[in-house]
Each structure stands twice: as C-alpha cells, then as structure tokens.
Coordinates of C-alpha atoms in Angstrom, one line a residue:
Chain A
X1 CA -10.9 10.9 14.2
X2 CA -10.2 7.1 14.5
X3 CA -9.4 6.2 18.1
X4 CA -7.8 2.9 19.3
X5 CA -8.0 2.3 23.0
X6 CA -5.6 0.0 24.7
X7 CA -5.8 -1.4 28.1
X8 CA -4.3 -1.8 30.6
X9 CA -1.5 0.9 30.2
X10 CA 0.8 -0.8 32.4
X11 CA 0.7 -4.1 34.4
X12 CA 3.1 -5.9 36.8
X13 CA 2.6 -9.8 37.1
X14 CA 4.4 -12.5 38.7
X15 CA 6.5 -15.1 36.4
X16 CA 4.3 -17.9 35.5
X17 CA 1.0 -16.0 35.3
X18 CA -0.9 -14.8 32.3
X19 CA -1.8 -11.2 31.3
X20 CA -4.3 -10.2 28.8
X21 CA -4.1 -6.9 26.9
X22 CA -7.1 -5.4 25.1
X23 CA -7.2 -3.4 22.0
X24 CA -10.5 -1.7 20.9
X25 CA -11.3 0.4 18.0
X26 CA -13.7 2.9 19.4
X27 CA -15.4 4.5 16.4
X28 CA -14.6 2.2 13.5
X29 CA -14.7 -1.5 12.6
X30 CA -11.3 -3.2 12.3
X31 CA -11.2 -6.5 10.6
X32 CA -7.4 -6.5 11.0
X33 CA -5.4 -5.3 13.9
X34 CA -1.7 -5.6 14.5
X35 CA 0.5 -6.1 17.6
X36 CA 3.9 -4.9 18.0
X37 CA 6.4 -5.2 20.6
X38 CA 9.0 -2.5 21.6
X39 CA 12.1 -2.7 23.7
X40 CA 13.4 0.3 25.4
X41 CA 15.0 2.8 23.0
X42 CA 14.3 0.4 19.9
X43 CA 11.8 0.2 17.0
X44 CA 8.7 -1.6 16.9
X45 CA 8.7 -5.2 15.9
X46 CA 5.6 -6.6 14.5
X47 CA 4.5 -9.6 16.4
X48 CA 1.1 -10.7 14.5
X49 CA -1.6 -9.7 12.4
X50 CA -4.9 -10.2 14.2
X51 CA -7.9 -11.2 11.8
X52 CA -11.4 -10.9 12.9
X53 CA -13.2 -14.3 12.9
X54 CA -10.1 -16.4 12.0
X55 CA -6.6 -17.3 13.2
X56 CA -3.9 -14.5 13.8
X57 CA -0.9 -14.5 11.5
X58 CA 2.3 -14.6 13.4
X59 CA 5.6 -13.3 12.3
X60 CA 8.6 -15.6 12.2
X61 CA 10.1 -16.4 15.6
X62 CA 7.0 -15.4 17.5
X63 CA 5.7 -18.2 19.7
X64 CA 1.9 -18.4 18.9
X65 CA 1.4 -20.4 22.2
X66 CA 3.2 -17.9 24.2
X67 CA 1.2 -14.9 22.6
X68 CA -2.3 -15.9 22.2
X69 CA -4.3 -13.4 20.0
X70 CA -8.1 -13.5 19.9
X71 CA -10.1 -11.2 17.7
X72 CA -13.5 -12.2 18.4
X73 CA -15.3 -9.0 17.2
X74 CA -14.8 -6.2 14.7
X75 CA -13.8 -3.8 17.4
X76 CA -11.7 -5.9 19.8
X77 CA -8.5 -7.9 19.6
X78 CA -6.9 -9.3 22.7
X79 CA -3.2 -10.4 23.3
X80 CA -2.6 -12.9 26.1
X81 CA 0.8 -13.3 27.2
X82 CA 0.8 -16.9 28.8
X83 CA 3.1 -18.2 31.5
X84 CA 5.0 -14.9 31.5
X85 CA 8.6 -14.6 32.4
X86 CA 11.0 -11.6 32.9
X87 CA 12.1 -11.7 29.3
X88 CA 8.6 -10.9 28.2
X89 CA 8.8 -7.6 29.9
X90 CA 8.4 -5.1 27.2
X91 CA 6.0 -2.4 25.6
X92 CA 3.2 -3.9 23.6
X93 CA 1.3 -1.7 21.2
X94 CA -1.7 -2.5 19.0
X95 CA -2.7 -0.6 15.7
X96 CA -5.8 -0.6 13.2
X97 CA -6.7 1.2 10.3
X98 CA -10.1 2.7 9.8
X99 CA -9.9 2.1 6.0
X100 CA -8.9 -1.5 6.5
X101 CA -5.9 -1.2 4.6
X102 CA -2.4 0.2 4.5
X103 CA -2.9 2.9 2.1
X104 CA -4.0 5.2 4.6
X105 CA -2.4 5.9 7.9
X106 CA -2.7 3.6 10.9
X107 CA -4.0 4.5 14.4
X108 CA -2.0 3.1 17.4
X109 CA -3.2 2.4 21.0
X110 CA -1.3 4.2 23.7
X111 CA 0.6 0.9 24.6
X112 CA 1.0 -1.4 27.6
X113 CA 3.9 -1.7 29.6
X114 CA 4.3 -5.2 31.0
X115 CA 6.8 -6.1 33.8
X116 CA 7.1 -9.6 34.8
X117 CA 8.8 -10.0 38.3
Chain B
X1 CA 12.3 -7.5 10.5
X2 CA 13.5 -3.9 10.1
X3 CA 13.0 -2.3 6.8
X4 CA 16.1 -0.1 7.0
X5 CA 18.0 2.6 8.7
X6 CA 17.1 6.1 9.7
X7 CA 19.6 8.7 10.4
X8 CA 20.6 10.3 12.5
X9 CA 19.8 8.0 15.4
X10 CA 19.7 11.1 17.7
X11 CA 19.3 14.8 16.8
X12 CA 19.5 17.7 19.1
X13 CA 18.6 21.3 17.9
X14 CA 17.3 24.5 19.2
X15 CA 13.9 25.8 19.1
X16 CA 13.2 27.5 15.8
X17 CA 15.7 25.6 13.8
X18 CA 14.8 22.9 11.2
X19 CA 15.1 19.4 11.8
X20 CA 15.8 16.8 8.9
X21 CA 15.5 13.1 9.4
X22 CA 16.4 10.6 6.7
X23 CA 14.9 7.0 6.2
X24 CA 16.2 4.3 3.8
X25 CA 14.4 1.1 3.0
X26 CA 15.2 -2.0 1.1
X27 CA 12.1 -3.4 -0.7
X28 CA 9.6 -1.9 -3.0
X29 CA 6.7 -0.1 -1.4
X30 CA 3.2 1.0 -1.7
X31 CA 3.5 4.0 0.5
X32 CA 5.8 5.2 3.3
X33 CA 4.6 6.8 6.5
X34 CA 6.0 8.9 9.2
X35 CA 5.1 8.4 12.9
X36 CA 6.0 10.2 16.0
X37 CA 6.3 8.7 19.4
X38 CA 6.7 10.5 22.7
X39 CA 8.3 8.6 25.4
X40 CA 6.5 5.7 26.7
X41 CA 3.3 6.4 24.6
X42 CA 1.7 5.0 21.4
X43 CA 2.5 6.2 18.0
X44 CA 0.9 9.1 16.1
X45 CA 0.5 9.2 12.4
X46 CA 2.0 12.2 10.8
X47 CA 2.0 11.8 7.1
X48 CA 1.8 9.3 4.3
X49 CA 3.4 9.6 0.9
X50 CA 2.7 7.2 -1.8
X51 CA 5.1 5.6 -4.2
X52 CA 4.2 7.8 -7.1
X53 CA 4.5 10.9 -5.2
X54 CA 7.7 12.8 -4.6
X55 CA 7.0 15.5 -2.0
X56 CA 4.1 16.2 0.4
X57 CA 3.4 18.8 2.9
X58 CA 1.4 19.0 6.1
X59 CA 1.8 22.2 8.3
X60 CA 5.3 22.3 9.3
X61 CA 6.2 18.9 8.0
X62 CA 7.5 18.2 4.5
X63 CA 8.2 14.7 3.3
X64 CA 10.2 13.7 0.3
X65 CA 10.3 10.1 -1.3
X66 CA 13.1 9.1 -3.9
X67 CA 12.2 5.6 -5.0
X68 CA 15.1 5.4 -7.0
X69 CA 17.2 5.6 -4.0
X70 CA 14.8 3.9 -1.7
X71 CA 14.9 6.8 0.6
X72 CA 12.6 9.4 2.2
X73 CA 13.5 12.4 4.5
X74 CA 11.1 14.2 6.9
X75 CA 11.6 17.9 7.5
X76 CA 10.3 19.8 10.5
X77 CA 10.5 23.5 10.1
X78 CA 10.5 26.1 12.8
X79 CA 10.8 23.3 15.6
X80 CA 9.3 23.7 18.9
X81 CA 10.3 22.1 22.4
X82 CA 6.8 20.2 22.0
X83 CA 8.3 18.5 18.9
X84 CA 10.7 16.5 21.1
X85 CA 9.9 12.8 20.4
X86 CA 11.1 9.8 18.4
X87 CA 10.2 9.9 14.8
X88 CA 9.8 6.6 12.7
X89 CA 9.3 5.8 9.1
X90 CA 7.4 2.9 8.1
X91 CA 6.8 1.2 4.9
X92 CA 3.9 -0.6 3.4
X93 CA 4.8 -3.2 0.7
X94 CA 3.0 -3.8 -2.4
X95 CA 0.1 -6.3 -3.1
X96 CA -2.2 -7.3 -0.3
X97 CA 0.3 -7.0 2.5
X98 CA -0.7 -4.1 4.6
X99 CA 1.8 -4.6 7.3
X100 CA 3.9 -1.6 8.5
X101 CA 7.8 -2.3 8.6
X102 CA 9.4 0.3 10.9
X103 CA 12.7 2.0 10.6
X104 CA 14.9 2.3 13.8
X105 CA 13.9 5.7 14.5
X106 CA 15.3 9.2 15.1
X107 CA 15.3 10.7 18.5
X108 CA 14.6 14.3 18.3
X109 CA 15.4 16.7 21.1
X110 CA 14.4 20.3 20.7
X111 CA 16.0 22.5 23.4
X112 CA 14.0 25.7 24.4

C-alpha cells in the first residue's frame, strides 16, 4: 500500500531557531502533498498545498515566510518552520494521494510533534 | 476553515456495542472520506463515499451520505477496545480542488 514517511516524529528546539520536517512518499510519486497543523484535541487545519516544481499554495492566514515549503522532487516535500516561537508548537502532519487526486483516499504521515522552548 | 460539525464530540461505549458518528458539511462535495487517528499519530483512511453514492460498507464500517441534508454517518458495528481513537470526516469539493476539509472529529472510547 501507499506509504508516506514523515521525519522527525518529534523535535524540541529553542526559540529563534529553524526546524525542517520531511515528508516522503515511499512507494509512489506525489506531485502534490498537503501540510496540516493540529492543536491538541482539535481537528486538522490545512496550512498549504505543496506542488512539485512550483511554489506552494498557502491557506489564508498562514505566513509563507514563517512556514517555508519546498517540493523539489516527486517524492519529497519539506516544511521549514523559521525563527520558531513557542506559539508554533504544534503537531504537523503531511499527506499525499497515490492517485494524485482527491477522488481516492489520502495517505498521511505519522506526524511531527514540534515543541519550541 | 472547518467544513462543519461532527457529533457527538465524544462517545463512550462498551465493547460489542455499535458506535454511530455523524458529520455535517456546508458546501457541495465530490466525495466524503472518514479517517481514524490514534492519539498522537497520523491519520488512517477508512472509507470514501462519492457524492452519487448513498451507502458504503467496509468490514465493520458502514457509511451513509445524504447530500440533500449535507450529512454523513459512520457506523462501527461490534466495537472493540482497539477501535478507541478519534474519527474525522473530511470532504473534497468539486472541480479541481482536491483539498481535504476536515470536521472537528469524534473521540470514541470503547471500554473493555
């Protein structure tokens, strides 16, 4: 089955530093990947759509300079949280679809728990 | 933005009982999907129902869709303690927009 690998699973960083999270599709190519943010006991909020070879599309209210997305290959998208602050602490999850569309289910990574101290 | 509401927000049942979760949405959809999330983990796709379908089954799961009421339900029959998780519905809109819009989720606890 389709597998999406996300690393790291958890990270603790100091305020002001940057953190990179990787999302890889292991057995399929993904021209599009999605990045979500989830606060404790809440639902997933879409942050941005990552497009291979082009700029990411950010949702309203998401700072593109704060959350840098790079989708340099068909199997890898990265999310970099720049100049992280405690309010950026959250659970970040990526997803992709083997069929390249929303007409079949999406496969999610296992998530990254970011804690900024 | 959230697509809609799910109810109940939390549901606690005994093993062997059935669990029903409901989801409402606001805009027209291409399909509706249900996902499961164990605490602190990623989401697992359970089932997808298209806008022209009314009911779908997969093992112990039964999903219904009523597009006139913009609502869906997920029924888990003969629940097990291992079914304890959060369950989310998510919709995909029409056109070329393939983004998932999630509901708020239902936390299901199945007591052994």
